[in-house]
Short mmCIF file of C-alpha atoms in Angstrom, two decimals:
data_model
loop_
_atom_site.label_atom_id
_atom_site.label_comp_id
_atom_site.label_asym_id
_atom_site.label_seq_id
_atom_site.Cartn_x
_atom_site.Cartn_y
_atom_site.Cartn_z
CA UNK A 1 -4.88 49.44 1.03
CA UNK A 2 -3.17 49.52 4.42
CA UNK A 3 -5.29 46.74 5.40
CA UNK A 4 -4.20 44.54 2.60
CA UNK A 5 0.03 45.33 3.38
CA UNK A 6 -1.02 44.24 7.05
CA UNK A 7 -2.62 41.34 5.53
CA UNK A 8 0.34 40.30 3.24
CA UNK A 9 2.53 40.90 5.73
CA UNK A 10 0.95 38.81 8.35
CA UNK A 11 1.15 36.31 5.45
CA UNK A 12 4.79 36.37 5.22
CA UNK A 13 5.31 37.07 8.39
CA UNK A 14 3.46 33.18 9.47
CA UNK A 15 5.09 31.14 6.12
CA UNK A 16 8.58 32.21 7.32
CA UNK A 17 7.67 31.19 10.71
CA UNK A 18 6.72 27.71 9.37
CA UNK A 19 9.74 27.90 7.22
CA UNK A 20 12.09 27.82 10.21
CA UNK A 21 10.81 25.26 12.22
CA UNK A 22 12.74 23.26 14.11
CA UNK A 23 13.99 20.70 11.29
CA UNK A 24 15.18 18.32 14.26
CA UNK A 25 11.38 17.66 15.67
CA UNK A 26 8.94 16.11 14.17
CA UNK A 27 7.02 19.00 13.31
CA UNK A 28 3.19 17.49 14.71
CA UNK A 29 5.23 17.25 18.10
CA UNK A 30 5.13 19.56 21.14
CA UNK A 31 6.14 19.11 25.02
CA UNK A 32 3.46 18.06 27.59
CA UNK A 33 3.28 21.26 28.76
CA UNK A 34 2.52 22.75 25.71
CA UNK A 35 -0.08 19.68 25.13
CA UNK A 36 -3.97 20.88 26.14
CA UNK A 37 -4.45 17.16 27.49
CA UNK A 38 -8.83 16.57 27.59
CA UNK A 39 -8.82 13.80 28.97
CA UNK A 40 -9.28 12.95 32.57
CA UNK A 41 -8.58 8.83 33.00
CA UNK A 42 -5.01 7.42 33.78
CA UNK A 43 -4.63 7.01 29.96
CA UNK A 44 -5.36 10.56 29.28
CA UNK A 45 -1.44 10.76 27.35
CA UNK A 46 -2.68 8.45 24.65
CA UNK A 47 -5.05 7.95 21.72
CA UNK A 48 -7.55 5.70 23.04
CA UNK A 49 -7.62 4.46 19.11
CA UNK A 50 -4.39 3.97 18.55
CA UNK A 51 -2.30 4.36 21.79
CA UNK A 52 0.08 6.80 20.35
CA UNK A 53 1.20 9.50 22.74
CA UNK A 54 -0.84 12.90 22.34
CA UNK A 55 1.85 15.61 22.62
CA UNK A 56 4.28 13.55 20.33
CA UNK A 57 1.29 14.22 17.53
CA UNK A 58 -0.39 17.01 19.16
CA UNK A 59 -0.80 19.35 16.14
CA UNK A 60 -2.88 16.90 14.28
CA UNK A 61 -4.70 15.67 17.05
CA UNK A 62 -9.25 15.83 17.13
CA UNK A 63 -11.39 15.28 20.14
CA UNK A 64 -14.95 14.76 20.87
CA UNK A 65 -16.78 16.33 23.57
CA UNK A 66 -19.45 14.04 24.69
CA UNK A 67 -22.51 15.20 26.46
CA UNK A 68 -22.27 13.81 29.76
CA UNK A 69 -18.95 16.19 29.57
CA UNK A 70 -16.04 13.41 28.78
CA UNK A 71 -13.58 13.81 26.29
CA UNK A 72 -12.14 11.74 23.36
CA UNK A 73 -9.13 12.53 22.43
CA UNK A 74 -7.08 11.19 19.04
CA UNK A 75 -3.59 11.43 17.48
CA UNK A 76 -5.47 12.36 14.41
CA UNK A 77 -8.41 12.81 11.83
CA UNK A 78 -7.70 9.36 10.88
CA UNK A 79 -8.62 7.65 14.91
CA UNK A 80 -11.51 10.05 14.86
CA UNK A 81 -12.78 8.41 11.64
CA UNK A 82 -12.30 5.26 12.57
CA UNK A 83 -14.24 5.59 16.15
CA UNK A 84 -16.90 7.45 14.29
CA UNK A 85 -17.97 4.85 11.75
CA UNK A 86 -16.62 1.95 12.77
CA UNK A 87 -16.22 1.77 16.92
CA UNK A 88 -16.82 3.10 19.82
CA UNK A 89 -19.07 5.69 18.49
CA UNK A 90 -20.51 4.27 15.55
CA UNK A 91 -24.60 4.66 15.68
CA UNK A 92 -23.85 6.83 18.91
CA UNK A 93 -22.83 10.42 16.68
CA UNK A 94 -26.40 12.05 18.90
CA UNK A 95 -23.90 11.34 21.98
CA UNK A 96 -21.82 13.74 20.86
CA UNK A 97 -21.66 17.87 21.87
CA UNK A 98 -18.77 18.98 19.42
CA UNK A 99 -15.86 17.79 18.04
CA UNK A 100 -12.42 19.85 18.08
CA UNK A 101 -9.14 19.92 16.26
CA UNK A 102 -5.76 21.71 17.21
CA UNK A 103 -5.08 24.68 15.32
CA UNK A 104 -1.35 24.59 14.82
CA UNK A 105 -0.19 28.07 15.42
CA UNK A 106 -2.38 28.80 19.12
CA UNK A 107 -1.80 25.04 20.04
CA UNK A 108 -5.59 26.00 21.35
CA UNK A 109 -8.17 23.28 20.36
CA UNK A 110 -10.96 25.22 18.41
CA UNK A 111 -14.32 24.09 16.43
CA UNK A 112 -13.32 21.72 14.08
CA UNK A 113 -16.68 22.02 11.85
CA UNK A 114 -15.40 26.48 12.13
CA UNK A 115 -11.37 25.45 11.33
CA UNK A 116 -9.58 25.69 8.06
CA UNK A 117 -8.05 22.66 6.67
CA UNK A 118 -4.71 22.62 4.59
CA UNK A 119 -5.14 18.96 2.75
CA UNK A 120 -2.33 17.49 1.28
CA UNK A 121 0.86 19.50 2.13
CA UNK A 122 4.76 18.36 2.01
CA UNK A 123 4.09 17.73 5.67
CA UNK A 124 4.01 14.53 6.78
CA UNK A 125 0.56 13.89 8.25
CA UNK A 126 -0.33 11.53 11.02
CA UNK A 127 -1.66 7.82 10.45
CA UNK A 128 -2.86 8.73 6.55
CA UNK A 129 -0.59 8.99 3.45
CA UNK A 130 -2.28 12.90 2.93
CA UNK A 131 -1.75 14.88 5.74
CA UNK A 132 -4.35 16.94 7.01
CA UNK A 133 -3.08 20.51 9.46
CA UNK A 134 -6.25 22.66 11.17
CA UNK A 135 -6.08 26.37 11.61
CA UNK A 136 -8.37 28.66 13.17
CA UNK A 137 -7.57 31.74 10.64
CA UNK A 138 -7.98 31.60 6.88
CA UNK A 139 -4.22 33.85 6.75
CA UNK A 140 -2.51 30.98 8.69
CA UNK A 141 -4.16 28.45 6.65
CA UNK A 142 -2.91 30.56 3.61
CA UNK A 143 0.40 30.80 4.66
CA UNK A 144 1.03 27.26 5.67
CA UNK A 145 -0.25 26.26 2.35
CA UNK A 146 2.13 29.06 0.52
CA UNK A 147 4.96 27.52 2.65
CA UNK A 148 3.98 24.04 2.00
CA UNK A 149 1.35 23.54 -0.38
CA UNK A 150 -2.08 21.32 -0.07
CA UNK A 151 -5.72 22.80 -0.40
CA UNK A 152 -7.68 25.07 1.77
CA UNK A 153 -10.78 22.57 2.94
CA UNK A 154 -13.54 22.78 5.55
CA UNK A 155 -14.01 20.34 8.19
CA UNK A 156 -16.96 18.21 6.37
CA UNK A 157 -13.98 18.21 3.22
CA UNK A 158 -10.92 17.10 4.70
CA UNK A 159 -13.30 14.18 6.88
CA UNK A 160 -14.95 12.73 3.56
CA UNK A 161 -11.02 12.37 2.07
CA UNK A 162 -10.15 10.83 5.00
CA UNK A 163 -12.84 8.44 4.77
CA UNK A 164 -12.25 7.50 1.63
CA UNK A 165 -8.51 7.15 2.27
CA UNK A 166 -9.33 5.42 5.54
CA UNK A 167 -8.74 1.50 3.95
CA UNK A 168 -5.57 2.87 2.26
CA UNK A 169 -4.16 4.60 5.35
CA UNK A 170 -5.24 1.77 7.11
CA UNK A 171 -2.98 -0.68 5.15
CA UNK A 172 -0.10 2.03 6.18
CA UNK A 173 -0.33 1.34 9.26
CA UNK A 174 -0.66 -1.96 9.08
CA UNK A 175 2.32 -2.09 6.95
CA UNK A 176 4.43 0.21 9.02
CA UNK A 177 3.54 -1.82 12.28
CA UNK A 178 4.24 -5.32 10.76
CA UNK A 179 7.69 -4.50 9.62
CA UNK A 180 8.76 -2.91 12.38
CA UNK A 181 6.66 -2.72 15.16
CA UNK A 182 5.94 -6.19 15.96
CA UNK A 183 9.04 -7.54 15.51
CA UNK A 184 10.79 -5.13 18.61
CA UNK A 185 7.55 -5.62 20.81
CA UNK A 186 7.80 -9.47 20.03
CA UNK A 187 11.17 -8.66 21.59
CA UNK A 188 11.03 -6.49 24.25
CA UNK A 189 7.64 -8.79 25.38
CA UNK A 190 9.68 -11.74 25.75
CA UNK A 191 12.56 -9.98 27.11
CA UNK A 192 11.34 -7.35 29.11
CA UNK A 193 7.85 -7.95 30.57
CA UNK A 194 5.84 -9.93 33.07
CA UNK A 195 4.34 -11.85 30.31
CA UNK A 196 1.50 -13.30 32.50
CA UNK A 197 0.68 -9.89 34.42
CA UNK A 198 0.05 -8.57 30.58
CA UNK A 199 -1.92 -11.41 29.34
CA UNK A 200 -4.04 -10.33 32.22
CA UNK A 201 -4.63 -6.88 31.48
CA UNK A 202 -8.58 -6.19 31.18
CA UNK A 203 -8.11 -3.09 28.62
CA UNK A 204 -11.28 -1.64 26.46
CA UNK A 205 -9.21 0.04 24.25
CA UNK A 206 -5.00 1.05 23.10
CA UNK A 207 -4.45 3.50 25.07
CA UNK A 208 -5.96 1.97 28.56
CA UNK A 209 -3.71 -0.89 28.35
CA UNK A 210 -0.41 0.84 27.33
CA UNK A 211 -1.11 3.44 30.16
CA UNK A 212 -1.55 -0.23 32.22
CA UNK A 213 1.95 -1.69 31.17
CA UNK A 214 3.61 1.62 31.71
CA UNK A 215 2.10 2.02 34.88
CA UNK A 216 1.84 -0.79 36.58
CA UNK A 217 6.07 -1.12 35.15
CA UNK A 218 4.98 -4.60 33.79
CA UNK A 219 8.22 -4.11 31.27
CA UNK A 220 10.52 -2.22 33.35
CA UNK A 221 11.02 1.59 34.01
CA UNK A 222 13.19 2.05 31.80
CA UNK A 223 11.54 1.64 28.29
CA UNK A 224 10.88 4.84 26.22
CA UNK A 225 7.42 5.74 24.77
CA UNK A 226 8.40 4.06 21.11
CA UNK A 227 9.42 0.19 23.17
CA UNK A 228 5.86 0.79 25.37
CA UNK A 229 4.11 1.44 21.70
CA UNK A 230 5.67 -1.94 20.05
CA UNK A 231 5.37 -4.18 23.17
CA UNK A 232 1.17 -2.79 23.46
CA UNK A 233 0.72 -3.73 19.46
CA UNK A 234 2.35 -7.03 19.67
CA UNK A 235 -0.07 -7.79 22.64
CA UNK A 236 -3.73 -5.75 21.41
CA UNK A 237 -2.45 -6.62 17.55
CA UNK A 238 -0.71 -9.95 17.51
CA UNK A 239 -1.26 -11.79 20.45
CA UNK A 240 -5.15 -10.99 20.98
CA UNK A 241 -5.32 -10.84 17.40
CA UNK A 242 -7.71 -7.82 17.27
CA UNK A 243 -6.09 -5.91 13.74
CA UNK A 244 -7.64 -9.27 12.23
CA UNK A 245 -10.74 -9.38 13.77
CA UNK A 246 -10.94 -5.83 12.94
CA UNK A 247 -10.16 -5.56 9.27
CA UNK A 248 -9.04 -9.33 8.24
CA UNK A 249 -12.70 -9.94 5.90
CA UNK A 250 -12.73 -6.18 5.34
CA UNK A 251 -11.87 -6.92 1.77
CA UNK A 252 -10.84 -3.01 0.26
CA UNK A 253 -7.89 -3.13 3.30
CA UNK A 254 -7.05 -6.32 2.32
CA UNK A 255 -6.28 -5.26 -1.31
CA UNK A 256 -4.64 -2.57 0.13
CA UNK A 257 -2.38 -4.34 2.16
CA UNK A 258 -1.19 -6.79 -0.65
CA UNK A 259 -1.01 -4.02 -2.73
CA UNK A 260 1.33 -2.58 -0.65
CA UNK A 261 3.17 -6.16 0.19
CA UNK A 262 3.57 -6.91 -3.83
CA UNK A 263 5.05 -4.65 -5.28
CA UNK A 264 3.32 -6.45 -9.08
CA UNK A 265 0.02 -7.29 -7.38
CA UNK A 266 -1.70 -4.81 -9.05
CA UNK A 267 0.49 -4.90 -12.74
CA UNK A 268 -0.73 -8.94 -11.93
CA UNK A 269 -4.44 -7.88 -12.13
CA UNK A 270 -4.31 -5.57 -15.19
CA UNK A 271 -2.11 -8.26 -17.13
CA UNK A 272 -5.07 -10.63 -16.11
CA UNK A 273 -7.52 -8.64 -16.84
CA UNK A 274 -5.88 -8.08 -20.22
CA UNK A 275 -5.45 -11.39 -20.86
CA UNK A 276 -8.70 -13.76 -19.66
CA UNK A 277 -10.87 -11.18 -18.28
CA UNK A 278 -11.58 -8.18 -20.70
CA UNK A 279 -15.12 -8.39 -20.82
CA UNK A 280 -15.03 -7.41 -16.94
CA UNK A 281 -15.77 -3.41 -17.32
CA UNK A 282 -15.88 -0.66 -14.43
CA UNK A 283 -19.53 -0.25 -15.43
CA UNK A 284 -20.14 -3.86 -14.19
CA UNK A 285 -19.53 -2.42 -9.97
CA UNK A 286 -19.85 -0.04 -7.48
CA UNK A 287 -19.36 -2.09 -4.09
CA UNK A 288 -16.68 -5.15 -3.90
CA UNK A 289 -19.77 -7.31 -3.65
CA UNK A 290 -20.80 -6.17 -6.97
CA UNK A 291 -17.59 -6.67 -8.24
CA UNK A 292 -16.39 -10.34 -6.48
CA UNK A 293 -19.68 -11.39 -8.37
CA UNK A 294 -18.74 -9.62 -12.06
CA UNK A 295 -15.63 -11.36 -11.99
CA UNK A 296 -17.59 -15.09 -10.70
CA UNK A 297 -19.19 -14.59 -13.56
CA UNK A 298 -17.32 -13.30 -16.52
CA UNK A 299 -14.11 -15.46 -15.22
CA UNK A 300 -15.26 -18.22 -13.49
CA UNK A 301 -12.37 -20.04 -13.90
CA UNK A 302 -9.71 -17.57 -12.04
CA UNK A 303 -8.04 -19.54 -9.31
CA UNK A 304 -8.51 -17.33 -5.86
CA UNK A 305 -5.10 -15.52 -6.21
CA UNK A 306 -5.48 -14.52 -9.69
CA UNK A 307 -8.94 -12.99 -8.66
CA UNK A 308 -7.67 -11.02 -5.56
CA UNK A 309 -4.80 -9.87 -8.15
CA UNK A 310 -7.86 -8.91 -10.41
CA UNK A 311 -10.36 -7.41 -7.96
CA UNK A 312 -7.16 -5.63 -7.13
CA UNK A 313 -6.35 -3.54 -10.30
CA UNK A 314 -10.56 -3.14 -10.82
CA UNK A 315 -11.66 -1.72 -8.20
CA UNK A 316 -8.06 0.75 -8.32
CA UNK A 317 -9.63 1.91 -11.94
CA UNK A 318 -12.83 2.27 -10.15
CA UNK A 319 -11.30 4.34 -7.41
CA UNK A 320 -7.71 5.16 -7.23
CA UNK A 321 -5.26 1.90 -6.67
CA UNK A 322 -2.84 2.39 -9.10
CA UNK A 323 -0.52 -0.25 -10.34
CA UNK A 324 2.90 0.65 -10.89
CA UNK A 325 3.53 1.44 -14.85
CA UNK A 326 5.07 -1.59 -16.44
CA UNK A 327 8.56 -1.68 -18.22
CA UNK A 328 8.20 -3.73 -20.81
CA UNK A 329 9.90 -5.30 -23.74
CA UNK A 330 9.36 -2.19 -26.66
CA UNK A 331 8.72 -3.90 -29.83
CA UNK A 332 8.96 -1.87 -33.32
CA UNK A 333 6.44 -2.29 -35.44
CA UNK A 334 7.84 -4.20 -38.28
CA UNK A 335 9.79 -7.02 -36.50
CA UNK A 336 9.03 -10.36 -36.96
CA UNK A 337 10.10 -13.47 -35.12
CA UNK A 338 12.79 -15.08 -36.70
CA UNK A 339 11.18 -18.42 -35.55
CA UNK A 340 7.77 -18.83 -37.07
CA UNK A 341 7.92 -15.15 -38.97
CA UNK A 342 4.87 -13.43 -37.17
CA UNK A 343 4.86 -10.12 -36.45
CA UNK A 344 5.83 -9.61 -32.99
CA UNK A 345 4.25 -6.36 -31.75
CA UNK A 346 1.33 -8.44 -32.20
CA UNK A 347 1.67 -10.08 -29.09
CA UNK A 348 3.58 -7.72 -26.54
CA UNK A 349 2.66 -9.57 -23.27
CA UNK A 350 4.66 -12.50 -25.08
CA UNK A 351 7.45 -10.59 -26.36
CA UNK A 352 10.88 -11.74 -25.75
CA UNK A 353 14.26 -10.31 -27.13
CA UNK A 354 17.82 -10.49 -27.76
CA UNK A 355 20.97 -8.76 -29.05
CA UNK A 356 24.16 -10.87 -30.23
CA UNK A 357 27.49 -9.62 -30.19
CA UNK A 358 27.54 -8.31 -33.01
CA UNK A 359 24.79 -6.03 -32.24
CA UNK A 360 22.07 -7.76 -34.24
CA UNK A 361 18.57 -7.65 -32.48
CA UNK A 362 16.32 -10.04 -32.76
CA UNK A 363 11.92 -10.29 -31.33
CA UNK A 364 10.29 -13.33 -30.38
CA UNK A 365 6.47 -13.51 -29.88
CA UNK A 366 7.31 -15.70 -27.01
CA UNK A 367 10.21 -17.33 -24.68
CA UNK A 368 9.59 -20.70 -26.72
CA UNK A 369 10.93 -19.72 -30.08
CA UNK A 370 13.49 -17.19 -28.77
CA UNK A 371 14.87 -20.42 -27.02
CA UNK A 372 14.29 -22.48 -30.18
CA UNK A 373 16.40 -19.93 -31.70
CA UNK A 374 19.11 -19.51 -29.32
CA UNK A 375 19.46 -23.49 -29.15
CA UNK A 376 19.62 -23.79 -33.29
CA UNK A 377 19.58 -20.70 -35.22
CA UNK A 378 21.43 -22.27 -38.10
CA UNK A 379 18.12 -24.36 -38.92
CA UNK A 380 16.69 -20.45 -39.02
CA UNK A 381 19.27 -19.47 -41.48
CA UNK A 382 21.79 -17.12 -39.32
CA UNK A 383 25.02 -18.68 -38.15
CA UNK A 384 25.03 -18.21 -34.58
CA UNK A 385 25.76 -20.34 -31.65
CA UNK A 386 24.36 -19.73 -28.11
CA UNK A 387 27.93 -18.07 -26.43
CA UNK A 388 26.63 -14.98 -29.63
CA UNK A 389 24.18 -13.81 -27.02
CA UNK A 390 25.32 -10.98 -25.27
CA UNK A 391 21.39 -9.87 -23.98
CA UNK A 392 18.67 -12.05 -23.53
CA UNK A 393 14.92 -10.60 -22.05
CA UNK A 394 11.73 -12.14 -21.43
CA UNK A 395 8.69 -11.11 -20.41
CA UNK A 396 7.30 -11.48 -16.89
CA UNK A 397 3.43 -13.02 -17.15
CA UNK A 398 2.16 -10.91 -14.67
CA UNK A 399 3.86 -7.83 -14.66
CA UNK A 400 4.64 -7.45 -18.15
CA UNK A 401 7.82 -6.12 -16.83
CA UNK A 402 11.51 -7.47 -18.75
CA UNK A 403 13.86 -9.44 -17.06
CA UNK A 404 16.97 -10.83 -17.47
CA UNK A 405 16.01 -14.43 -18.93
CA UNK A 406 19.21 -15.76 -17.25
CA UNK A 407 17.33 -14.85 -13.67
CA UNK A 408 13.92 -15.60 -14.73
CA UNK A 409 12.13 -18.88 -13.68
CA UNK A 410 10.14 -20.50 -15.93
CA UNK A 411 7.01 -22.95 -15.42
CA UNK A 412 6.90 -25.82 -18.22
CA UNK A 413 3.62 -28.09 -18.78
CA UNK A 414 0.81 -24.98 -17.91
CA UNK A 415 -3.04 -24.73 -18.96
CA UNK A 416 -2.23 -21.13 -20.69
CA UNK A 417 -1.12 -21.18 -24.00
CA UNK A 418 0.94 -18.81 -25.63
CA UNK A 419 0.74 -17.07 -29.39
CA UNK A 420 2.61 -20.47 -30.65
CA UNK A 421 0.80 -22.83 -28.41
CA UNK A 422 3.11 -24.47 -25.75
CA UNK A 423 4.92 -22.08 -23.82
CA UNK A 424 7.62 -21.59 -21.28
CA UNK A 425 5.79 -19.18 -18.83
CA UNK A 426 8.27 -16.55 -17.57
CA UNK A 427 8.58 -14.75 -13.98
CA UNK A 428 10.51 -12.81 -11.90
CA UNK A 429 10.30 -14.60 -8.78
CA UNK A 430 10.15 -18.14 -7.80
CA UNK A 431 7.09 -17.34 -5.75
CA UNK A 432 4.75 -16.16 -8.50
CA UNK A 433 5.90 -19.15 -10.84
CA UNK A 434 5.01 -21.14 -7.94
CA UNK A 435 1.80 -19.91 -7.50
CA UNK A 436 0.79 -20.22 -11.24
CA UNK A 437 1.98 -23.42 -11.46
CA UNK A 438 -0.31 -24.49 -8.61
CA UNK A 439 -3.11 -22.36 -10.42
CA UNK A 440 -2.42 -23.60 -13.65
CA UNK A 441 -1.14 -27.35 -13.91
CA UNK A 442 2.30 -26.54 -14.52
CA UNK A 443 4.43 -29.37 -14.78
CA UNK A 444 8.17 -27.68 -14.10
CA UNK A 445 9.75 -25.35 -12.75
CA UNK A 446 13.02 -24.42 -14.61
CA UNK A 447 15.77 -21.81 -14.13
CA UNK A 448 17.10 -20.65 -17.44
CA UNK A 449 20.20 -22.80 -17.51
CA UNK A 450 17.99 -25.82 -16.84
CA UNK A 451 15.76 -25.54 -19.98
CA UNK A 452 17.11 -27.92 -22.56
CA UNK A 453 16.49 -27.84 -26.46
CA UNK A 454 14.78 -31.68 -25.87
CA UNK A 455 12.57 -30.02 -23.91
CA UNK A 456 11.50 -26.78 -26.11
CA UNK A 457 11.34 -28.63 -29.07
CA UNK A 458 9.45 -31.31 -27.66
CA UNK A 459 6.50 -28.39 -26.73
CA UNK A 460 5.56 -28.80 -30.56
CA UNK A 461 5.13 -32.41 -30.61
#
């Protein structure tokens, strides 16, 4: 019983420790001299991976220990992944004599394959989207996870998640270094640096040739470790182009990345695949080979955007993309277009909708006859004129999302018919009606104020 109390009390004891961290640091973050630094070459500060400094994300950083006695040392599970099956020691894991993690509360590196992983916590994790914190002792484990939730996992565990995580974290940091990181190394390259001394830098991996630059003071002494980070990934990313050699025809990061870029590229591939492609079933795949040729074959006729937008939401209901959830036009049951008289829940990726002044709502099954409306309704029996509309809605093709008809852009002339034949194709941006109407053989491009009752009533003709 007494050894329980010491146990529970130990528990406590560690979560309130965690609770009161310095809220100020970053919590992965600890000073060099706190920083058990493996290894021995001038870049021994940074993530040969990566280049990020060690100490800065010391409690999630992994190491290898070779056997001809080097060290590898990473900012994180994520680097270590990424050397193991796709770099420097792909095909080479027989080199290897162990591979360590930091546990958090001795700052000690320990056994990773012995340590307890706490998967998933509030705390932000390094390089991944689920964070991933190693502890030597199942109570700290326990307590960290008390304090800040996530799963208890072995070694072997929290590896295989990063794994499969590894093209979605990877699209992270793509993401976080291409709207931010680029842009002030761009900068501080052009401003700060020897430009030709850099461009001359013979550098095997991040970390060498940041620990180069900073050395060498090829920008300057006076830079701080974030402007050395930019200025090394504008050269090793941008300028020697490597991220795309690395990962640009690895096709899973690449949905990732537009994923992440689009906010409706994945809504765009389940309204396709709703649309044209239903046939195409999660049975059909396993790899994105498999599924590139399902989608050749059941809809040959997708122009190449449409099927990245498709391949896109697919492979997410394969394995765990998900699309934002739509907000679409609601349509009861039992209205019917004023227009033609068809129901109009019938055809909800169609729907459009709009309330007069005198609070009279009225469902279109698509923007063609709610402008037909809107432009004549007197030849539909109601006495309206077009200043009576106080809301107006359409639906967005690809997102199935409503929007404000009076923002929305509309392509005229297209190869997709609506419920009513003809149809004015609605979107949200001018980009995506741009792109359909390449895909598609539209004709116009219109702005709501530009549409003219000529032209809708001419669609019938």
């Amino acid at each position: 019983m007494f050894k329980k109390l010491a146990i529970l009390l130990m528990l406590l004891l560690t979560a309130v420790t965690f609770a009161h961290a310095n809220q100020n640091k970053m919590f992965q973050s600890v000073s060099v001299k706190e920083a058990t630094l493996l290894q021995e070459s001038d870049d021994k500060m940074y993530c040969p991976n990566c280049g990020m400094n060690l100490p800065k994300f010391y409690k999630t950083n992994h190491a290898v220990k070779l056997k001809d006695g080097s060290y590898r040392q990473y900012c994180s599970i994520y680097c270590l992944v990424e050397e193991m099956e796709l770099t420097v020691l792909k095909g080479k894991h027989d080199t290897i004599e162990n591979i360590l993690v930091v546990d958090v509360t001795s700052l000690k590196f320990i056994d990773a394959k012995k340590a307890y992983y706490v998967v998933g916590s509030s705390v932000k994790g390094t390089m991944t989207m689920t964070s991933k914190y190693a502890f030597e002792k199942i109570e700290d484990a326990i307590a960290f996870e008390q304090t800040y939730g996530g799963e208890v996992k072995s070694f072997d565990e929290a590896y295989k998640i990063a794994l499969l995580d590894f093209a979605k974290d990877t699209a992270l940091v793509y993401d976080n270094r291409s709207t931010m990181m680029y842009k002030n190394g761009e900068k501080l390259f052009n401003t700060k640096c020897d430009k030709n001394a850099i461009e001359k830098i013979d550098a095997h991996t991040m970390g060498e040739m940041k620990a180069i630059i900073e050395q060498q003071k090829l920008c300057g002494d006076d830079l701080n470790d974030g402007q050395l980070q930019a200025i090394m990934l504008y050269v090793w990313d941008v300028k020697l182009d490597n991220f795309e050699k690395m990962y640009g025809k690895n096709d899973e990061i690449q949905l990732y990345i537009k994923s992440r870029k689009d906010a409706n590229f994945l809504k765009r591939g389940e309204n396709i695949h709703q649309r044209v492609c239903k046939s195409l079933k999660t049975d059909d795949f396993t790899t994105l080979q498999d599924l590139k040729k399902a989608i050749d074959s059941k809809c040959p006729k997708l122009k190449d955007d449409d099927k990245d937008a498709l391949m896109g939401y697919m492979w997410g209901q394969k394995g765990g993309i998900k699309a934002t959830k739509a907000d679409p036009i609601i349509v009861p049951t039992d209205a019917k277009c004023p227009v033609c008289g068809m129901f109009v829940a019938k055809y909800p990726k169609w729907a459009a909708y709009t309330k007069l002044n005198d609070g009279k709502e009225f469902y279109y099954d698509g923007s063609k006859d709610m402008f037909k409306f809107i432009f004549d309704a007197k030849s539909y029996h109601h006495q309206y004129t077009k200043d009576d509309f106080a809301i107006i809605f359409v639906t967005d093709y690809y997102t199935l999302d409503k929007i404000e008809a009076k923002k929305a852009f509309f392509v005229v002339g297209a190869s997709v018919y609506g419920p009513m034949g003809r149809e004015l194709i609605p979107f949200k941006t001018k980009e995506d009606a741009v792109a359909f109407s390449k895909n598609y053989n539209g004709k116009q491009i219109l702005t709501f104020d530009e549409v003219t009752p000529e032209l809708v009533f001419g669609l019938d003709k």
